[in-house]
XYZ file of C-alpha atoms in Angstrom:
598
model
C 26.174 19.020 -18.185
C 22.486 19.217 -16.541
C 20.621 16.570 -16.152
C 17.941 14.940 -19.012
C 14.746 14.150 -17.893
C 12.254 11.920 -20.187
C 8.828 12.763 -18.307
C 6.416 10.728 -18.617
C 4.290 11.838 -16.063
C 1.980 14.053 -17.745
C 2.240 15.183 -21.448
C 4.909 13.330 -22.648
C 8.633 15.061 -23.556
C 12.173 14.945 -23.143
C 13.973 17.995 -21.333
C 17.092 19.218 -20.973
C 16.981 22.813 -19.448
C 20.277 23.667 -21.771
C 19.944 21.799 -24.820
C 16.806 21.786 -27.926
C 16.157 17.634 -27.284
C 14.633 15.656 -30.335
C 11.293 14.295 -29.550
C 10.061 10.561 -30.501
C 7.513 10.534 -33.188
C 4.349 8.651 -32.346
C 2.619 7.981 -29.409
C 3.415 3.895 -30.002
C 7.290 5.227 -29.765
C 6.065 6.892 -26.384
C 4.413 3.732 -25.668
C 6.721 1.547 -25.987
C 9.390 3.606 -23.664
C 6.706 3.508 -20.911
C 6.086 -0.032 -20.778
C 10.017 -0.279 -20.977
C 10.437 2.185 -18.640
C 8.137 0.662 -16.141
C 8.834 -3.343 -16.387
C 11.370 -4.874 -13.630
C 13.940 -7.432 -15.124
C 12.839 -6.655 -18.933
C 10.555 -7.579 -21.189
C 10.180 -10.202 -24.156
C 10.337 -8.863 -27.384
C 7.605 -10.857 -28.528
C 5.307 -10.360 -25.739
C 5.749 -6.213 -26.375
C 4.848 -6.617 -30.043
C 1.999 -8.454 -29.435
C 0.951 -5.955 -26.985
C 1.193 -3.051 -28.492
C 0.678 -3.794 -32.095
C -1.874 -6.342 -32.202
C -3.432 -5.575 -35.773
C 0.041 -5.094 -37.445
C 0.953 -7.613 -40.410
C 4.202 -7.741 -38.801
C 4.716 -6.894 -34.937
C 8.104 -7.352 -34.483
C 8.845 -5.305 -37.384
C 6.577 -2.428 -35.975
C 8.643 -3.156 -33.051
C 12.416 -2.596 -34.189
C 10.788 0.350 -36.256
C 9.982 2.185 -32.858
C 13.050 0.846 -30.550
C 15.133 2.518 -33.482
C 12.944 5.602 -32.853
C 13.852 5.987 -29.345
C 17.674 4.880 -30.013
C 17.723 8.196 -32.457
C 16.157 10.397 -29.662
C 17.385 8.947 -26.722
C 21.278 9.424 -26.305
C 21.594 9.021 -22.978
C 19.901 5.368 -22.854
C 20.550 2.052 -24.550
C 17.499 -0.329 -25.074
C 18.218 -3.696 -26.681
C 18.157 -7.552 -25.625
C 15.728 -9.955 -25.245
C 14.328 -9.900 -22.912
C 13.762 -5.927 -23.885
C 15.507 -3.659 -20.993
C 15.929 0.357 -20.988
C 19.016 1.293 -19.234
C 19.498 4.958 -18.535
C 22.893 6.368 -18.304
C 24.303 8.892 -16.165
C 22.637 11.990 -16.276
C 19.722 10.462 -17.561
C 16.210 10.288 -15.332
C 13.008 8.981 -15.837
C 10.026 10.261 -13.854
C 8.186 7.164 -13.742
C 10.679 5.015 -13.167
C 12.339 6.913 -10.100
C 8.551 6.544 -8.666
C 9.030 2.995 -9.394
C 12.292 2.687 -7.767
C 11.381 5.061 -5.229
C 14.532 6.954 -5.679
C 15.834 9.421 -3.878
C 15.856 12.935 -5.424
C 13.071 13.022 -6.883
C 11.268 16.638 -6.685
C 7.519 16.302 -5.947
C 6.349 19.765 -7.496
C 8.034 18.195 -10.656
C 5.148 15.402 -10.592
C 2.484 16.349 -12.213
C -0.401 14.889 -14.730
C -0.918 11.169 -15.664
C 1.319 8.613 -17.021
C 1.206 9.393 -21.628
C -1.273 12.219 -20.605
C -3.197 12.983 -23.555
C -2.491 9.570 -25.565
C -4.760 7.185 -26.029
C -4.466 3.484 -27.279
C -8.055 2.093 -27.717
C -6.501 0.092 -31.045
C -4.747 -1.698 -28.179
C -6.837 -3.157 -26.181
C -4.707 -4.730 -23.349
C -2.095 -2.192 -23.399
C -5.022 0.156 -22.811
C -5.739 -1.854 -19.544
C -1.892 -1.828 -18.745
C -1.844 2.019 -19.275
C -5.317 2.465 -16.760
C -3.840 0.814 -13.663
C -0.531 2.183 -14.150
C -1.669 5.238 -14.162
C -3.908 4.904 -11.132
C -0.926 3.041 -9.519
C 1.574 6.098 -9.967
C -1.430 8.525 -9.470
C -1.425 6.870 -5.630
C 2.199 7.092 -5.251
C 2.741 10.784 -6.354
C 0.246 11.377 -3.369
C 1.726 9.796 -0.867
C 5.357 11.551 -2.237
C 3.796 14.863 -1.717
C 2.401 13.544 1.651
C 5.509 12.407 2.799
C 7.531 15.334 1.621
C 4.837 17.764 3.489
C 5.541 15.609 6.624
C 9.545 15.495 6.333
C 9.858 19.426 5.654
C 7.050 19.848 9.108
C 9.158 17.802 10.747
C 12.271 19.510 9.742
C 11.037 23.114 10.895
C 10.551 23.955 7.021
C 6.686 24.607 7.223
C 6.446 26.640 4.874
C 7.266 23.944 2.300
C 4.938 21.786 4.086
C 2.545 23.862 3.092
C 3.377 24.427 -0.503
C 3.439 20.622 -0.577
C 0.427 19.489 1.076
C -1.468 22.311 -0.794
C -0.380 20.979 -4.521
C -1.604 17.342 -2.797
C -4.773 18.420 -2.108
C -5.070 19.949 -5.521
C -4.567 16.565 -6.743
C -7.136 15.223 -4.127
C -9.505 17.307 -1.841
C -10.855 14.853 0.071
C -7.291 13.332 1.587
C -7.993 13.986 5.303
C -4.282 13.009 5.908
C -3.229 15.727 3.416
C -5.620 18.190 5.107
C -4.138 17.248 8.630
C -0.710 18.177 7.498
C -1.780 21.240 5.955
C -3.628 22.347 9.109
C -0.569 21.363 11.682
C 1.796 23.687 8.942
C -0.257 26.956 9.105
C -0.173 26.178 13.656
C 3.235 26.174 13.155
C 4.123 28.861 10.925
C 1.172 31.155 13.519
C -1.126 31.518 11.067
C -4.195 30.270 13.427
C -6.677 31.698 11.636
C -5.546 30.503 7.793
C -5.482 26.941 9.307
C -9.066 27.516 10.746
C -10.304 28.176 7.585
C -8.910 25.253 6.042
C -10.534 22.991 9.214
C -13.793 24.516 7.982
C -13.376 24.607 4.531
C -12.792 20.769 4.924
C -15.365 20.047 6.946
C -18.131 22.274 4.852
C -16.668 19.885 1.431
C -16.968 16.853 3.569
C -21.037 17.497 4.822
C -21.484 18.911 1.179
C -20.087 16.451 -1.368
C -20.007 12.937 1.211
C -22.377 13.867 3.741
C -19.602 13.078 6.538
C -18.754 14.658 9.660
C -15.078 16.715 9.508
C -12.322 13.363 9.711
C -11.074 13.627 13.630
C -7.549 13.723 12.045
C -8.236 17.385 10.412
C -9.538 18.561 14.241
C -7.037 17.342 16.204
C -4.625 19.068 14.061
C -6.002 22.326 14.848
C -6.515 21.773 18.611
C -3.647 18.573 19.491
C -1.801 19.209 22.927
C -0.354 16.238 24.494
C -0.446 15.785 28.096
C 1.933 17.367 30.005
C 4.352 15.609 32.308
C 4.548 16.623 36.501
C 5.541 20.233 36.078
C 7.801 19.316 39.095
C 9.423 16.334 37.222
C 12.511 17.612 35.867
C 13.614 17.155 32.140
C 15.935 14.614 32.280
C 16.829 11.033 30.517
C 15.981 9.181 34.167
C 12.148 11.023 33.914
C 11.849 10.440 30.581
C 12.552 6.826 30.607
C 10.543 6.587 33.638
C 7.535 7.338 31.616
C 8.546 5.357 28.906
C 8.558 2.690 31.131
C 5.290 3.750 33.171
C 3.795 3.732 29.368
C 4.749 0.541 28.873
C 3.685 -1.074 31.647
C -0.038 0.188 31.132
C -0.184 -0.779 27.553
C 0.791 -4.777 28.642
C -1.796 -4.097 31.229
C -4.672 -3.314 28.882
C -4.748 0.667 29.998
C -4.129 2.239 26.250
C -5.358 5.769 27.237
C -3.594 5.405 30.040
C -0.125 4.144 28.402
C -0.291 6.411 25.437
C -0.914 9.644 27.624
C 2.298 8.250 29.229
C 4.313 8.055 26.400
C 3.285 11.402 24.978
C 4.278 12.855 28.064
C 7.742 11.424 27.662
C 7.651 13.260 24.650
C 6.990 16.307 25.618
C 9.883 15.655 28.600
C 12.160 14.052 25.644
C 11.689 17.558 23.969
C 13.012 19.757 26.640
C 16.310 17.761 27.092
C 19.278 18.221 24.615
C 19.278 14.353 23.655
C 18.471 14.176 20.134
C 18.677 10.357 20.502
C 16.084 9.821 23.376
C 13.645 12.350 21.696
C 13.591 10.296 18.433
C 13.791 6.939 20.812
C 10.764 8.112 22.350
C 8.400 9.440 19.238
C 9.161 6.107 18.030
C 7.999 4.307 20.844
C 4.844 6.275 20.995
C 3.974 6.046 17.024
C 4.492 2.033 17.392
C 1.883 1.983 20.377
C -0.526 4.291 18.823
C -0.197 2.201 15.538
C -0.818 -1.161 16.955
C -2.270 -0.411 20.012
C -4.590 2.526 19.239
C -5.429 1.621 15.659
C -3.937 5.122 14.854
C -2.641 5.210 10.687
C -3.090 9.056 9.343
C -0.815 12.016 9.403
C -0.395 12.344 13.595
C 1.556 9.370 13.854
C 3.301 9.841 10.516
C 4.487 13.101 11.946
C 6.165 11.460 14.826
C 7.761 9.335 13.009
C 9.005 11.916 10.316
C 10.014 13.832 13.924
C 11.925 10.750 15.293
C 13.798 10.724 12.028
C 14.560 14.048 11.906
C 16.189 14.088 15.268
C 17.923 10.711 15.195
C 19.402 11.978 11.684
C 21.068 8.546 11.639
C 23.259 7.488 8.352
C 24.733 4.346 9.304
C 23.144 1.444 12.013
C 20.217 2.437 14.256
C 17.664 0.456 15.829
C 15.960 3.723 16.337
C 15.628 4.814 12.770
C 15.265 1.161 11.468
C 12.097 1.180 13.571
C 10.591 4.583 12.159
C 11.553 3.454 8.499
C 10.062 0.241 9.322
C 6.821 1.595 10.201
C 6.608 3.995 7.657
C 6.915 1.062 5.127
C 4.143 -0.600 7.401
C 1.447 2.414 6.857
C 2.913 2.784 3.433
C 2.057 -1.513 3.049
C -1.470 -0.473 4.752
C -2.313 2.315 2.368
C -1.804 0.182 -0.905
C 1.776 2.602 -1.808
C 3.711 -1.083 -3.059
C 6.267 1.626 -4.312
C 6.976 4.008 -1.516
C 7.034 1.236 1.199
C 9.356 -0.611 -0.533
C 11.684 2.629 -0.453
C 11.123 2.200 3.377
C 11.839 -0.964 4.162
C 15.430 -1.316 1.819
C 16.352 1.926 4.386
C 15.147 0.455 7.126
C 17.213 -2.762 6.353
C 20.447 -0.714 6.193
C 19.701 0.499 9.364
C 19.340 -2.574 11.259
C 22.544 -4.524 9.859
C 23.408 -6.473 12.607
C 20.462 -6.399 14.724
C 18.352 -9.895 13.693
C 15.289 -8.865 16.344
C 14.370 -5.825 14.346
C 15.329 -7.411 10.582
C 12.795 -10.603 11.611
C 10.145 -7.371 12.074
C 11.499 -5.812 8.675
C 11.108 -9.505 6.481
C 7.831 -9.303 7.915
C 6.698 -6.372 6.507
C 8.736 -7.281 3.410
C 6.648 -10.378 3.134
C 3.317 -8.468 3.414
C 4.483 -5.932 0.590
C 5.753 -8.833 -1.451
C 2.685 -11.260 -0.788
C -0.083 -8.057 -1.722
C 1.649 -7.447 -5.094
C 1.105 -11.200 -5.842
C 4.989 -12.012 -5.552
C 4.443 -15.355 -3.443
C 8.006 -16.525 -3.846
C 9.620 -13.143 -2.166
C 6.738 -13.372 0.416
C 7.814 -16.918 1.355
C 11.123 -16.561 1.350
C 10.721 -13.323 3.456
C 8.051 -15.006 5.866
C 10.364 -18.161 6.549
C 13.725 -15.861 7.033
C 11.611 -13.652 9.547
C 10.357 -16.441 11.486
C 13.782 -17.995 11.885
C 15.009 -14.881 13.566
C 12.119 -14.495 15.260
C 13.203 -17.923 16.675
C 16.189 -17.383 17.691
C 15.584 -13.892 19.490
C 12.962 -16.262 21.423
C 9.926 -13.577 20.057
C 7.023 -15.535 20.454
C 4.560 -13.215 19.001
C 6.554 -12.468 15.741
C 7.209 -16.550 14.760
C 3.472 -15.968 15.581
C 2.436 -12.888 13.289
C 5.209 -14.438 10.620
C 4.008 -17.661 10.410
C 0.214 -16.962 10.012
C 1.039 -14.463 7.523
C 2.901 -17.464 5.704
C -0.038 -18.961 6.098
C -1.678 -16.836 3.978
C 0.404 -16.749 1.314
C 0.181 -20.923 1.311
C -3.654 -20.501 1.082
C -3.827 -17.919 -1.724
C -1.623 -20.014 -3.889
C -3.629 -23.237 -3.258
C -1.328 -24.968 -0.907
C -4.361 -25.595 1.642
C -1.983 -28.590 3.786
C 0.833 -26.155 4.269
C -1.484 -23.209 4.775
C -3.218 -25.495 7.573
C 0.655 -26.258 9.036
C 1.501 -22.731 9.154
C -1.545 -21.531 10.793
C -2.274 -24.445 13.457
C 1.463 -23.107 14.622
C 0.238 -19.674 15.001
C -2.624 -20.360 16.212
C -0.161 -22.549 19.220
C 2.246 -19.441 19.541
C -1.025 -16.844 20.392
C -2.706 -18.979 22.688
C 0.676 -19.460 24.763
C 1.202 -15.927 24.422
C -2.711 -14.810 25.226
C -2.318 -12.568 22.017
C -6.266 -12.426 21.330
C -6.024 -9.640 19.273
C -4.164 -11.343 16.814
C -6.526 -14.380 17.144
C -9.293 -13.377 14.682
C -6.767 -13.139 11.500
C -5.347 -16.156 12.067
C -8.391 -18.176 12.829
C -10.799 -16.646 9.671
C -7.641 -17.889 7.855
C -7.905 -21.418 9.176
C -11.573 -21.475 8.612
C -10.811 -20.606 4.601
C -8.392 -23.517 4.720
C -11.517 -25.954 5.531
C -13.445 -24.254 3.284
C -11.030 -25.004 0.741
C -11.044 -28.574 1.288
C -14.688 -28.898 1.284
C -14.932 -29.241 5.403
C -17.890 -27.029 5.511
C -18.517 -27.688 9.241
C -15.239 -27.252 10.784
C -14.785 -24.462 8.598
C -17.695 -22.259 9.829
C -16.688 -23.178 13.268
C -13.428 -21.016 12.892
C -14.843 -18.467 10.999
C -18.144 -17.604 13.186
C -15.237 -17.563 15.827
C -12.949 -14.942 13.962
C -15.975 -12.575 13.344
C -17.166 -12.605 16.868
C -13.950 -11.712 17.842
C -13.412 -9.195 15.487
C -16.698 -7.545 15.656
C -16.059 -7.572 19.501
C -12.613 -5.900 19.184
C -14.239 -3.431 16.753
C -11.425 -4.579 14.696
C -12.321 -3.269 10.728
C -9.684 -5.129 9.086
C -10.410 -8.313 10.814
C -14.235 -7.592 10.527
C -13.904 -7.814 6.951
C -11.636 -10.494 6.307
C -14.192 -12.582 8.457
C -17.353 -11.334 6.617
C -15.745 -11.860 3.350
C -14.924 -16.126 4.787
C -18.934 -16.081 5.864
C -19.828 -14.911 2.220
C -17.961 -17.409 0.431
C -19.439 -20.331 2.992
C -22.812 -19.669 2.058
C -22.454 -19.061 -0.938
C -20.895 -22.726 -1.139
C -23.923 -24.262 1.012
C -25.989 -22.367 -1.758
C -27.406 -19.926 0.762
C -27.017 -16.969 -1.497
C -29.408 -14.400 0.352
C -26.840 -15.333 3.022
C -24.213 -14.735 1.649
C -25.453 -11.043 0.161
C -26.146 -10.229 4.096
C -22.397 -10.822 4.812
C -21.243 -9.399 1.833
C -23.175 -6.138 3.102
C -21.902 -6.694 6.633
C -18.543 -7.005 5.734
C -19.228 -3.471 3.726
C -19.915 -1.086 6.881
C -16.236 -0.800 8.414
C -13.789 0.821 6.257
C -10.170 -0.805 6.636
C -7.249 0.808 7.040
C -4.984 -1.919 5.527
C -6.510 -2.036 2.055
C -5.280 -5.438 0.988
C -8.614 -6.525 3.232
C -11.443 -3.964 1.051
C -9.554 -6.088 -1.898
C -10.165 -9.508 -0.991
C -14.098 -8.189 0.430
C -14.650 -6.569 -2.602
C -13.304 -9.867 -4.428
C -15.889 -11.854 -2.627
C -18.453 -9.135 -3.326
C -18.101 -9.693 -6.872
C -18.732 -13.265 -6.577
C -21.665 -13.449 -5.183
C -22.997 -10.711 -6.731
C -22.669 -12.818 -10.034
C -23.679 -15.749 -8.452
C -26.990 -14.036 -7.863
C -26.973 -12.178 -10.846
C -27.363 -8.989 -8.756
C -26.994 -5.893 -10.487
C -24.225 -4.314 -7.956
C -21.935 -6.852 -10.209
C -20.322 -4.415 -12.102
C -20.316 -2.032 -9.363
C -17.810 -4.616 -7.047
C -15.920 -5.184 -10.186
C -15.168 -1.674 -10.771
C -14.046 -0.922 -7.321
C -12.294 -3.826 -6.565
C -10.275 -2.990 -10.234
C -9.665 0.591 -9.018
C -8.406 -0.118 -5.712
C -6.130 -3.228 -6.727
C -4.848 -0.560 -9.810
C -3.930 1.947 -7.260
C -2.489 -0.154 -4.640
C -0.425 -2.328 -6.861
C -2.278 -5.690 -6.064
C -1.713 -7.528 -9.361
C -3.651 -10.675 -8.552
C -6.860 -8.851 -7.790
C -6.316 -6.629 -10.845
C -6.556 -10.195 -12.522
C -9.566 -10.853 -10.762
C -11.194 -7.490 -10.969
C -10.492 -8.137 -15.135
C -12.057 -11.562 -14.701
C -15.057 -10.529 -12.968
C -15.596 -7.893 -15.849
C -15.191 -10.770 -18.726
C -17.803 -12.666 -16.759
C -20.088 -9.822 -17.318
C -19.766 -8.912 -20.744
C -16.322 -6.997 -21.333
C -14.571 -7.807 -24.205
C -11.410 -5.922 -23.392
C -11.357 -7.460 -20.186
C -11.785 -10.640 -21.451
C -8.351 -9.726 -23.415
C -6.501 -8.329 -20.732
C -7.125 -11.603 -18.366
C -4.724 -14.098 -19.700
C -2.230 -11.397 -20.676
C -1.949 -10.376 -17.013
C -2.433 -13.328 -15.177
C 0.475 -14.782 -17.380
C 3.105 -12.726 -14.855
C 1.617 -13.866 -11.602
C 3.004 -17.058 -10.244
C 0.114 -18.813 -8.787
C -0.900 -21.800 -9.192
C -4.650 -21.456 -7.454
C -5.591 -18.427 -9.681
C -4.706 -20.203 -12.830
C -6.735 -22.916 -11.736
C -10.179 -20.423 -11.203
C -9.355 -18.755 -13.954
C -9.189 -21.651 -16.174
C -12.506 -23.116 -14.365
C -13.934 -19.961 -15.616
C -12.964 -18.755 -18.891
C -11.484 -21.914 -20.237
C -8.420 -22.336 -21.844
């Protein structure tokens, strides 16, 4: 029997390409199978009829009315239980959930159109608000499928997928220089020069036109990208291409980036010519780490070498190889705000590193970030604290380091300012025995917010004047604004709000990669924007709602929904309590009952 698909993902239906399937009546019916569909662990039965029948004389009743709906229609699913759960059975697939679950399988040109396209729920208030950053949420994720899929079939020697795919992704989103990149490096390799010309200047012209912004350097080098090439004398073997590998390394401990990176692409281009499969993807991954966190380097180049490394390691069982490519992928994917696909990531990347604790410590790191961003502190902790115990035992300084301030963080967001101070003073031990003063500024802007959480306005300006020097001398964005955002919020608590505007603004300039940062700016935008009663106000709230929608960041959702109440909304004023009630943090329930009472 085919499969049955309940789509969700644009205008709502059930299909089965060899069967007429009954349809749910009602767009509360389809309602209530999307929130079903899309909640983790269940959800109360009370909670759901409050949700989405809010004016009904009896909720629950309107409630069993439509779960008996969907039993009639749905034959392939049971939903029952309280908590609520919708479990499909075999043969049975749900769009929106497989993007959840970030399962394998699913076909990206099947993805198309918003979450209940075409329904609206303005009678439900909150469920409204639910329905809005979903459906920015899975919006984001479809985008980076498409993105990825592009990548996988370049890397694969399938361009001409790549460019099916990356065109329907730019039909979703022009702009997406990434997108554009991959579209440009598919039309080079199918030898169609002059196609992917075009498209480099039919980019650029929509970028001068619509943003007034020079072409993104991604979208050139993609037309014009040659790596260095290795001696011409050196021959292709696994002793020259470790050579360089080495040679590569050696320069980056030493400072030299250029230097070390030309290496490493070298080796590449060496590792290419030689029939190990093995050292080719051994050696794309080594050069995607160093442009990553050496070389700032996040868009579609060093995507593509790690969709390459994969590709050639083709590696089913244990790999330290391919558990570093998946791990990085789930790191950019972590970066970009895509909770979904970088969880996807990081499970594979786990299976590939069973039995190798130096690479899962790196893994539970990124697992903690993922975890921490989407506001659930107790996985981040637990992650965090596993991570740095490996990390201890492999005797790797700089990830106890990187673990523990990130710990840190999660400590200080939840309100736990002694711990937070613990976790950070360690760090902050571990970097200056390991002279890791690119790591300094996070760690130390951290610190400072601890002492501006306990009031210690001195000592906290102290470490965060020092984090934004450093930062702003590294030309480090992310950093730049996590420290401008810490300089806002002091002034704003020595009642020096012009200052704190100026900061705010400061902080504005860069653009981060890792978006979890424009969240928590944006957050302190918002505040001081109301503190000063500036009209921008709504303007912070608005984006800071849109981006946390999109990327998955639950608490700042909250926020962004709190911030909105502040100034006026009604609905948001709804929503706050309602989604605050799932996040686990004791700090925010404290501001938000400071705020709104209750």
């Amino acid at each position: 029997m085919a499969d049955t698909w309940i789509r969700l993902l644009g205008p709502p239906r059930i299909e089965a390409p060899d069967a007429t399937i009954p349809q749910p009546r009602g767009r509360k019916a389809w309602a209530v199978l999307a929130y079903l569909a899309l909640q983790t662990g269940g959800t109360g039965r009370s909670r759901t009829a409050a949700l989405l029948f809010p004016d009904a004389e009896d909720p629950l009743g309107a409630l069993r009315w439509n779960l008996s709906e969907l039993r009639r229609t749905l034959g392939g699913a049971a939903i029952g239980g309280d908590p609520l759960e919708l479990a499909l059975q075999p043969g049975w697939h749900c769009d929106a959930a497989a993007l959840r679950d970030s399962a394998d399988g699913v076909a990206p040109r099947m993805l198309d159109g918003q979450l209940l396209e075409g329904l609206s729920f303005g009678d439900c208030p909150v469920f409204d608000s639910w329905l809005a950053d979903q459906r920015y949420r899975l919006e984001n994720c479809v985008q980076s499928l498409l993105y990825e899929a592009a990548l996988a079939a370049l890397a694969s020697g399938a361009a001409g997928e790549a460019v099916e795919l990356a065109s329907q992704a730019l039909r979703r989103d022009a702009f997406n220089a990434d997108c554009n990149a991959v579209l440009v490096k598919a039309l080079v390799a199918l030898g169609e020069h002059r196609r992917a010309r075009e498209q480099v200047a039919k980019c650029a012209d929509l970028y001068h036109r619509e943003l007034g912004l020079p072409l993104p350097a991604e979208v050139r080098r993609a037309l014009s990208d040659s790596a260095p090439a290795a001696d011409p004398g050196v021959p292709a073997s696994a002793a020259a291409v470790r050579s360089y590998l080495d040679a590569g390394a050696a320069s980056l401990s030493a400072g030299s980036v250029d230097r070390g990176l030309d290496q490493l692409r070298a080796a590449v281009g060496l590792a290419q010519r030689t029939a190990d499969r093995h050292l080719l993807a051994e050696s794309l991954v080594t050069l995607a780490g160093a442009v990553i966190h050496q070389a700032g380097g996040r868009g579609a180049e060093v995507a593509d070498f790690l969709h390459r490394a994969l590709s050639a390691e083709a590696a089913d069982g244990v790999s330290r190889t391919a558990a570093a490519a998946y791990r990085e992928l789930g790191y950019l994917s972590v970066q970009r705000g895509v909770p979904d696909r970088a969880a996807g990531w990081l499970d594979r990347a786990m299976l590939a590193a069973a039995g190798i604790p130096d690479e899962q410590s790196r893994i539970l790191a990124i697992k903690g970030m993922l975890a921490s961003d989407t506001a659930h502190y107790g996985d981040a902790v637990a992650a965090f604290t596993e991570s740095g115990t490996l990390a201890e035992a492999a005797g790797n300084l700089r990830q106890q380091a990187f673990s523990g301030a990130l710990l840190g963080r999660v400590h200080l967001l939840r309100g736990q300012v002694e711990q937070a101070a613990t976790a950070l003073d360690q760090a902050l031990g571990l970097i200056a025995a390991e002279h890791w003063t690119a790591f300094e500024p996070f760690v130390a802007g951290l610190r400072g917010e601890t002492y501006l959480a306990a009031g210690r306005l001195e000592e906290a300006a102290a470490f965060i004047d020092r984090s934004w020097v450093m930062a702003d001398l590294a030309g480090d964005h992310c950093y730049m604004a996590l420290a401008a955002g810490a300089e806002g919020r002091l002034f704003l608590a020595h009642g020096d709000l012009a200052a704190a505007e100026r900061w705010i603004d400061r902080g504005l300039e860069p653009a981060p990669w890792y978006l979890w940062y424009s969240a928590r700016l944006l957050d302190a935008a918002a505040e001081v924007a109301i503190a000063t009663r500036s009209p921008r106000a709504e303007e912070f709230a608005a984006r800071l709602g849109r981006l946390a929608s999109r990327s998955g960041m639950r608490e700042f959702v909250v926020r962004a929904q709190s911030h909105r109440a502040v100034l006026g909304d009604a609905a948001a004023a709804e929503a706050v309590p309602w989604l605050a009630k799932e996040i686990d943090n004791p700090a925010l329930t404290a501001f938000l009952v400071q705020r709104h009472g209750g």
